[in-house]
């Protein structure tokens, strides 16, 4: 089997490659990356993955890669994934996320039309951010909840998700529409909340930052899952889920950002850290609560998250930063 991971240099992509190498060593893994992408997350994968330089905004480039590899499974994870960056530069986020996926689906369509027995499955990465404004009486969120995105990023993910629906219905391209909720772990980008707090604590412990941790909105609530559980969910989804259907992927462990901060502070060796609100970290329209119902996905696949977010994911993430700052 040949599989392609877009966004392999990123957080979830590199963990997915680790998972496949460990569980299915016979699978051939291909990855695409931009020539200027940082490669620290994939240094350890060097000998086990074949890379293609490819910009997903370039339709012909994407077509050439799909035509050459003809992957059986595609995990389309490449995206601009940081919500605040989408307010700073909405066009970049919308273009990369929507055009990138359209190029991928069009490439599959073309290669399929030339090779009648080519019938890959593609997992597209939607997000719980698609649900956006959710009222307290609408949780836990099911796949049938309304989509009310509150950022250009959320809008881009609704579009990616619905493109998946459309390409299945129009061309029978087997698209699995994943809607993962927040996921974390070692290698998580430093801009995301838990990773950012963990990095600040590690710096404070080493005397590289004053003992003051900067924070944004601590009242928001998120459903957190360990990335190592999410990548397993991505894999089983491509074996067991129905094309054209959307699936929530989440643990159901919902915590306020205040709880995440408190847990990380309790893990620190420095007990004198002060907390300071940083106005620059507040959002024009924050999503207040994302708490998911994963029944549909569990029934389809038998997947169960195994890693406790507060007790394991956060500890691993803090240790990851302690080794790096
Ligand atoms: N980043 C950040 N930094 N967020 C903060 C901070 C801070 O200092 N302080 C509080 N927050 C709050 C944000 O306002 C938000 O409510 C919450 O923490 C989580 O922020 P992020 O970690 O940036 O993640 P996100 O929920 O916006 O988006 C992530 O999850 C989505 C799935 O729900 C990203 O990984 C998306 O790519 C993903 O689709």
CSV table of C-alpha atoms and ligand atoms in Angstrom, one decimal:
chain,number,residue,atom,x,y,z
A,1,UNK,CA,0.0,0.0,0.0
A,2,UNK,CA,1.1,3.5,-0.9
A,3,UNK,CA,0.0,6.4,1.2
A,4,UNK,CA,0.5,10.2,0.9
A,5,UNK,CA,0.6,12.6,3.7
A,6,UNK,CA,0.3,16.3,2.9
A,7,UNK,CA,1.5,18.5,5.7
A,8,UNK,CA,3.9,15.9,6.9
A,9,UNK,CA,6.3,18.5,8.2
A,10,UNK,CA,3.6,19.7,10.6
A,11,UNK,CA,2.4,18.5,13.9
A,12,UNK,CA,-0.4,15.9,13.1
A,13,UNK,CA,1.3,14.9,9.8
A,14,UNK,CA,4.6,13.9,11.5
A,15,UNK,CA,2.7,12.0,14.3
A,16,UNK,CA,0.7,10.2,11.6
A,17,UNK,CA,3.8,9.0,9.9
A,18,UNK,CA,5.2,7.8,13.2
A,19,UNK,CA,2.0,5.8,13.8
A,20,UNK,CA,2.0,4.2,10.4
A,21,UNK,CA,5.7,3.3,10.6
A,22,UNK,CA,5.2,1.6,13.9
A,23,UNK,CA,1.9,-0.3,13.1
A,24,UNK,CA,2.2,-1.0,9.4
A,25,UNK,CA,5.9,-1.1,8.5
A,26,UNK,CA,5.0,-2.6,5.1
A,27,UNK,CA,3.2,0.6,4.0
A,28,UNK,CA,5.2,2.9,1.7
A,29,UNK,CA,4.9,6.5,2.9
A,30,UNK,CA,5.1,9.6,0.7
A,31,UNK,CA,5.1,13.1,1.9
A,32,UNK,CA,4.9,16.5,0.2
A,33,UNK,CA,6.5,19.6,1.6
A,34,UNK,CA,7.3,23.1,0.4
A,35,UNK,CA,11.0,23.6,-0.2
A,36,UNK,CA,11.1,26.2,2.5
A,37,UNK,CA,9.2,24.1,5.2
A,38,UNK,CA,10.9,23.6,8.5
A,39,UNK,CA,11.9,20.0,8.8
A,40,UNK,CA,12.6,19.5,12.5
A,41,UNK,CA,9.5,17.4,13.0
A,42,UNK,CA,10.5,14.9,10.3
A,43,UNK,CA,14.3,14.6,10.8
A,44,UNK,CA,13.8,11.2,12.5
A,45,UNK,CA,11.7,10.0,9.5
A,46,UNK,CA,14.3,10.8,6.8
A,47,UNK,CA,15.0,7.2,5.7
A,48,UNK,CA,11.5,6.0,5.9
A,49,UNK,CA,9.5,8.5,3.9
A,50,UNK,CA,9.9,9.6,0.3
A,51,UNK,CA,9.4,13.4,-0.2
A,52,UNK,CA,8.2,15.5,-3.0
A,53,UNK,CA,8.6,19.2,-3.1
A,54,UNK,CA,5.1,20.5,-3.9
A,55,UNK,CA,3.1,23.6,-3.2
A,56,UNK,CA,-0.5,22.6,-2.9
A,57,UNK,CA,-1.6,26.0,-4.3
A,58,UNK,CA,0.0,24.9,-7.6
A,59,UNK,CA,-2.6,22.7,-9.4
A,60,UNK,CA,-0.3,21.2,-12.0
A,61,UNK,CA,2.4,20.4,-9.3
A,62,UNK,CA,-0.3,18.6,-7.3
A,63,UNK,CA,-1.5,16.7,-10.3
A,64,UNK,CA,2.0,15.6,-11.2
A,65,UNK,CA,2.6,14.2,-7.7
A,66,UNK,CA,-0.7,12.3,-7.5
A,67,UNK,CA,-0.1,10.9,-11.0
A,68,UNK,CA,3.3,9.7,-10.2
A,69,UNK,CA,2.6,8.2,-6.7
A,70,UNK,CA,-1.0,7.1,-7.3
A,71,UNK,CA,-1.5,6.7,-3.5
A,72,UNK,CA,-4.1,4.3,-2.2
A,73,UNK,CA,-4.8,6.6,0.7
A,74,UNK,CA,-4.3,10.3,1.0
A,75,UNK,CA,-4.3,12.2,4.3
A,76,UNK,CA,-4.7,15.8,3.4
A,77,UNK,CA,-3.5,17.7,6.5
A,78,UNK,CA,-1.6,20.6,4.9
A,79,UNK,CA,-3.3,23.9,5.9
A,80,UNK,CA,-2.9,27.2,7.7
A,81,UNK,CA,-4.2,26.0,11.0
A,82,UNK,CA,-3.7,28.9,13.5
A,83,UNK,CA,-7.0,30.7,14.0
A,84,UNK,CA,-5.6,34.2,14.8
A,85,UNK,CA,-3.4,34.2,11.7
A,86,UNK,CA,-6.6,33.9,9.6
A,87,UNK,CA,-7.8,37.3,10.9
A,88,UNK,CA,-4.4,38.8,10.2
A,89,UNK,CA,-4.2,37.4,6.6
A,90,UNK,CA,-7.7,36.0,5.6
A,91,UNK,CA,-6.9,35.7,1.9
A,92,UNK,CA,-3.8,33.6,2.6
A,93,UNK,CA,-5.7,31.2,4.8
A,94,UNK,CA,-8.7,30.9,2.5
A,95,UNK,CA,-6.5,30.4,-0.5
A,96,UNK,CA,-4.2,27.8,1.0
A,97,UNK,CA,-6.9,25.8,2.6
A,98,UNK,CA,-9.6,25.9,0.0
A,99,UNK,CA,-7.6,26.1,-3.2
A,100,UNK,CA,-5.1,23.6,-1.8
A,101,UNK,CA,-7.8,21.0,-1.2
A,102,UNK,CA,-9.6,21.7,-4.5
A,103,UNK,CA,-6.3,21.1,-6.3
A,104,UNK,CA,-5.9,17.8,-4.5
A,105,UNK,CA,-9.5,16.7,-5.4
A,106,UNK,CA,-9.1,17.8,-9.0
A,107,UNK,CA,-5.9,15.9,-9.3
A,108,UNK,CA,-7.5,12.8,-8.1
A,109,UNK,CA,-10.4,13.3,-10.5
A,110,UNK,CA,-8.0,13.6,-13.5
A,111,UNK,CA,-5.8,10.6,-12.5
A,112,UNK,CA,-9.0,8.5,-11.9
A,113,UNK,CA,-10.3,9.5,-15.3
A,114,UNK,CA,-7.1,8.2,-17.0
A,115,UNK,CA,-6.9,5.0,-14.9
A,116,UNK,CA,-10.2,3.2,-14.5
A,117,UNK,CA,-9.0,1.0,-11.6
A,118,UNK,CA,-7.6,3.9,-9.6
A,119,UNK,CA,-9.9,4.6,-6.6
A,120,UNK,CA,-8.1,6.1,-3.7
A,121,UNK,CA,-9.6,7.2,-0.4
A,122,UNK,CA,-8.8,10.7,0.8
A,123,UNK,CA,-9.2,12.0,4.4
A,124,UNK,CA,-9.8,15.7,4.5
A,125,UNK,CA,-9.2,17.6,7.7
A,126,UNK,CA,-12.1,19.7,8.7
A,127,UNK,CA,-12.3,21.0,12.3
A,128,UNK,CA,-14.5,21.6,15.3
A,129,UNK,CA,-14.0,25.3,14.5
A,130,UNK,CA,-16.6,24.7,11.8
A,131,UNK,CA,-19.3,24.7,14.5
A,132,UNK,CA,-18.1,28.1,15.8
A,133,UNK,CA,-20.8,29.8,17.7
A,134,UNK,CA,-22.3,27.0,19.9
A,135,UNK,CA,-24.9,27.7,22.6
A,136,UNK,CA,-24.7,26.0,26.0
A,137,UNK,CA,-27.8,24.0,25.2
A,138,UNK,CA,-26.3,22.6,22.0
A,139,UNK,CA,-23.5,20.5,23.5
A,140,UNK,CA,-22.2,17.9,23.2
A,141,UNK,CA,-21.9,18.8,19.5
A,142,UNK,CA,-23.1,16.3,17.0
A,143,UNK,CA,-22.3,16.3,13.3
A,144,UNK,CA,-25.8,17.6,12.7
A,145,UNK,CA,-25.2,20.8,14.7
A,146,UNK,CA,-25.4,24.0,12.7
A,147,UNK,CA,-22.1,25.3,11.2
A,148,UNK,CA,-21.6,28.9,12.4
A,149,UNK,CA,-17.8,29.6,11.9
A,150,UNK,CA,-16.4,32.6,13.7
A,151,UNK,CA,-13.1,33.1,11.8
A,152,UNK,CA,-11.9,33.0,8.3
A,153,UNK,CA,-10.1,29.8,9.4
A,154,UNK,CA,-13.5,28.3,10.4
A,155,UNK,CA,-15.0,29.3,7.1
A,156,UNK,CA,-12.1,27.7,5.2
A,157,UNK,CA,-12.7,24.5,7.1
A,158,UNK,CA,-16.5,24.5,6.3
A,159,UNK,CA,-15.5,24.9,2.7
A,160,UNK,CA,-13.0,22.1,2.7
A,161,UNK,CA,-15.6,19.9,4.4
A,162,UNK,CA,-18.3,20.7,1.9
A,163,UNK,CA,-16.0,20.3,-1.0
A,164,UNK,CA,-15.5,16.7,0.3
A,165,UNK,CA,-19.2,16.2,0.3
A,166,UNK,CA,-19.6,17.6,-3.2
A,167,UNK,CA,-16.7,15.6,-4.8
A,168,UNK,CA,-18.1,12.4,-3.4
A,169,UNK,CA,-21.6,13.2,-4.7
A,170,UNK,CA,-20.5,14.6,-8.1
A,171,UNK,CA,-17.6,12.2,-9.0
A,172,UNK,CA,-17.6,9.4,-6.4
A,173,UNK,CA,-14.2,10.3,-5.1
A,174,UNK,CA,-14.1,8.6,-1.7
A,175,UNK,CA,-13.7,11.5,0.7
A,176,UNK,CA,-13.8,11.0,4.4
A,177,UNK,CA,-14.7,14.3,6.2
A,178,UNK,CA,-13.0,14.4,9.5
A,179,UNK,CA,-13.9,17.1,12.1
A,180,UNK,CA,-11.2,16.8,14.7
A,181,UNK,CA,-11.5,18.8,17.9
A,182,UNK,CA,-8.4,20.3,19.6
A,183,UNK,CA,-5.5,17.9,19.7
A,184,UNK,CA,-2.1,18.3,21.4
A,185,UNK,CA,1.1,16.7,22.4
A,186,UNK,CA,4.9,17.0,21.8
A,187,UNK,CA,5.8,19.0,18.7
A,188,UNK,CA,2.6,21.1,19.0
A,189,UNK,CA,3.4,24.6,17.4
A,190,UNK,CA,4.3,27.2,20.0
A,191,UNK,CA,1.4,29.5,19.1
A,192,UNK,CA,-1.3,27.2,20.3
A,193,UNK,CA,-2.6,27.7,23.8
A,194,UNK,CA,-1.3,24.7,25.8
A,195,UNK,CA,1.9,24.5,23.9
A,196,UNK,CA,2.5,28.2,24.4
A,197,UNK,CA,1.8,28.1,28.1
A,198,UNK,CA,4.1,25.0,28.5
A,199,UNK,CA,6.9,26.8,26.5
A,200,UNK,CA,6.6,29.9,28.7
A,201,UNK,CA,6.8,27.8,31.9
A,202,UNK,CA,9.9,26.0,30.6
A,203,UNK,CA,11.5,29.3,29.8
A,204,UNK,CA,10.6,30.6,33.3
A,205,UNK,CA,12.1,27.5,34.9
A,206,UNK,CA,15.4,28.2,33.0
A,207,UNK,CA,15.4,31.9,33.9
A,208,UNK,CA,14.9,32.9,30.3
A,209,UNK,CA,11.6,34.7,31.0
A,210,UNK,CA,10.5,36.7,34.1
A,211,UNK,CA,8.1,34.6,36.3
A,212,UNK,CA,5.0,36.0,34.6
A,213,UNK,CA,3.0,33.9,32.2
A,214,UNK,CA,1.0,35.8,29.5
A,215,UNK,CA,-2.5,34.6,28.7
A,216,UNK,CA,-5.5,35.3,26.6
A,217,UNK,CA,-9.1,34.3,27.2
A,218,UNK,CA,-9.1,31.7,30.0
A,219,UNK,CA,-12.9,31.1,30.0
A,220,UNK,CA,-13.1,29.4,26.6
A,221,UNK,CA,-13.7,25.6,26.8
A,222,UNK,CA,-12.2,23.0,24.5
A,223,UNK,CA,-12.5,19.3,24.0
A,224,UNK,CA,-8.9,18.0,24.1
A,225,UNK,CA,-7.5,14.8,22.7
A,226,UNK,CA,-3.9,13.6,22.5
A,227,UNK,CA,-2.5,13.9,18.9
A,228,UNK,CA,-1.4,10.2,19.1
A,229,UNK,CA,-5.1,9.2,19.5
A,230,UNK,CA,-6.2,11.5,16.7
A,231,UNK,CA,-3.8,10.2,14.1
A,232,UNK,CA,-5.0,6.7,14.9
A,233,UNK,CA,-8.5,8.0,14.4
A,234,UNK,CA,-7.4,9.3,10.9
A,235,UNK,CA,-6.1,5.9,10.0
A,236,UNK,CA,-9.1,3.8,11.0
A,237,UNK,CA,-11.4,6.4,9.4
A,238,UNK,CA,-9.9,5.6,6.0
A,239,UNK,CA,-10.7,1.9,6.5
A,240,UNK,CA,-14.1,2.1,8.2
A,241,UNK,CA,-15.9,5.4,7.6
A,242,UNK,CA,-18.4,6.1,4.8
A,243,UNK,CA,-17.3,8.3,2.0
A,244,UNK,CA,-19.2,11.6,1.8
A,245,UNK,CA,-19.9,11.5,5.6
A,246,UNK,CA,-18.6,13.8,8.3
A,247,UNK,CA,-17.3,12.5,11.6
A,248,UNK,CA,-16.4,14.2,14.9
A,249,UNK,CA,-13.1,13.1,16.4
A,250,UNK,CA,-12.8,14.0,20.0
A,251,UNK,CA,-12.3,12.6,23.5
A,252,UNK,CA,-15.2,14.2,25.2
A,253,UNK,CA,-12.7,15.6,27.8
A,254,UNK,CA,-13.7,19.2,27.9
A,255,UNK,CA,-11.7,21.7,30.0
A,256,UNK,CA,-11.6,25.5,30.3
A,257,UNK,CA,-8.3,27.1,29.3
A,258,UNK,CA,-8.1,28.2,33.0
A,259,UNK,CA,-8.0,24.4,34.0
A,260,UNK,CA,-5.3,23.8,31.4
A,261,UNK,CA,-3.3,26.7,32.8
A,262,UNK,CA,-3.8,25.5,36.4
A,263,UNK,CA,-2.6,22.0,35.5
A,264,UNK,CA,0.5,23.2,33.8
A,265,UNK,CA,1.3,25.6,36.7
A,266,UNK,CA,0.9,22.7,39.1
A,267,UNK,CA,3.5,20.8,37.1
A,268,UNK,CA,6.1,23.6,37.2
A,269,UNK,CA,9.0,23.5,39.6
A,270,UNK,CA,8.6,27.2,40.0
A,271,UNK,CA,5.7,27.9,42.4
A,272,UNK,CA,5.9,31.7,42.1
A,273,UNK,CA,4.6,32.3,38.6
A,274,UNK,CA,2.2,35.2,38.2
A,275,UNK,CA,-0.5,35.2,35.5
A,276,UNK,CA,-1.0,38.3,33.3
A,277,UNK,CA,-3.7,38.9,30.7
A,278,UNK,CA,-2.2,40.1,27.4
A,279,UNK,CA,-4.8,42.1,25.4
A,280,UNK,CA,-3.0,41.1,22.2
A,281,UNK,CA,-4.0,37.5,22.8
A,282,UNK,CA,-7.8,38.3,22.8
A,283,UNK,CA,-9.7,37.4,19.7
A,284,UNK,CA,-12.3,39.4,17.7
A,285,UNK,CA,-14.8,36.6,18.1
A,286,UNK,CA,-13.6,33.6,20.2
A,287,UNK,CA,-15.4,30.3,20.1
A,288,UNK,CA,-16.5,29.9,23.7
A,289,UNK,CA,-17.3,26.2,23.9
A,290,UNK,CA,-16.4,23.1,21.8
A,291,UNK,CA,-17.5,19.9,23.5
A,292,UNK,CA,-18.0,17.0,21.1
A,293,UNK,CA,-20.1,13.9,20.7
A,294,UNK,CA,-18.1,11.2,19.1
A,295,UNK,CA,-20.8,8.5,19.0
A,296,UNK,CA,-21.1,8.4,15.2
A,297,UNK,CA,-17.3,7.9,14.8
A,298,UNK,CA,-17.0,5.3,17.6
A,299,UNK,CA,-19.9,3.3,16.2
A,300,UNK,CA,-18.4,3.3,12.7
A,301,UNK,CA,-14.8,2.4,13.8
A,302,UNK,CA,-14.6,1.1,17.3
A,303,UNK,CA,-12.0,3.8,18.0
A,304,UNK,CA,-11.4,4.8,21.6
A,305,UNK,CA,-9.1,7.6,22.8
A,306,UNK,CA,-6.5,6.1,25.2
A,307,UNK,CA,-4.4,9.0,26.5
A,308,UNK,CA,-5.5,11.2,29.3
A,309,UNK,CA,-5.0,14.9,28.3
A,310,UNK,CA,-4.4,16.4,31.7
A,311,UNK,CA,-2.3,13.6,33.1
A,312,UNK,CA,-0.2,12.6,30.1
A,313,UNK,CA,-0.5,15.0,27.1
A,314,UNK,CA,0.3,18.1,29.1
A,315,UNK,CA,3.2,16.4,31.0
A,316,UNK,CA,4.7,15.2,27.7
A,317,UNK,CA,4.3,18.6,26.2
A,318,UNK,CA,6.0,20.4,29.1
A,319,UNK,CA,8.9,18.0,29.0
A,320,UNK,CA,9.2,18.5,25.3
A,321,UNK,CA,9.7,22.2,25.9
A,322,UNK,CA,12.0,21.7,28.8
A,323,UNK,CA,14.3,19.9,26.4
A,324,UNK,CA,14.2,22.7,23.9
A,325,UNK,CA,14.2,26.1,25.4
B,1,LIG,N1,-3.3,30.5,21.1
B,1,LIG,C1,-3.6,31.0,22.3
B,1,LIG,N2,-2.7,31.6,23.1
B,1,LIG,N3,-4.9,30.8,22.7
B,1,LIG,C2,-5.2,31.3,24.0
B,1,LIG,C3,-4.3,31.9,24.8
B,1,LIG,C4,-3.0,32.1,24.3
B,1,LIG,O1,-2.1,32.7,25.0
B,1,LIG,N4,-4.9,32.2,25.9
B,1,LIG,C5,-6.2,31.8,25.8
B,1,LIG,N5,-6.4,31.2,24.6
B,1,LIG,C6,-7.6,30.6,24.2
B,1,LIG,C7,-8.1,31.0,22.8
B,1,LIG,O2,-8.8,32.3,22.8
B,1,LIG,C8,-9.0,29.8,22.4
B,1,LIG,O3,-10.3,30.0,23.0
B,1,LIG,C9,-8.3,28.6,23.1
B,1,LIG,O4,-7.4,29.2,24.0
B,1,LIG,C10,-7.6,27.7,22.2
B,1,LIG,O5,-6.8,28.4,21.3
B,1,LIG,P1,-5.7,27.6,20.3
B,1,LIG,O6,-4.9,26.7,21.1
B,1,LIG,O7,-5.1,28.7,19.5
B,1,LIG,O8,-6.6,26.7,19.4
B,1,LIG,P2,-8.0,26.9,18.7
B,1,LIG,O9,-9.1,26.3,19.5
B,1,LIG,O10,-8.2,28.3,18.3
B,1,LIG,O11,-7.8,26.0,17.4
B,1,LIG,C11,-7.2,24.8,17.4
B,1,LIG,O12,-8.2,23.7,17.4
B,1,LIG,C12,-9.0,23.6,16.2
B,1,LIG,C13,-9.9,22.5,16.5
B,1,LIG,O13,-10.9,22.9,17.3
B,1,LIG,C14,-6.3,24.6,16.2
B,1,LIG,O14,-5.5,23.5,16.3
B,1,LIG,C15,-7.1,24.5,14.9
B,1,LIG,O15,-6.2,24.3,13.8
B,1,LIG,C16,-8.1,23.4,15.1
B,1,LIG,O16,-8.8,23.3,13.9
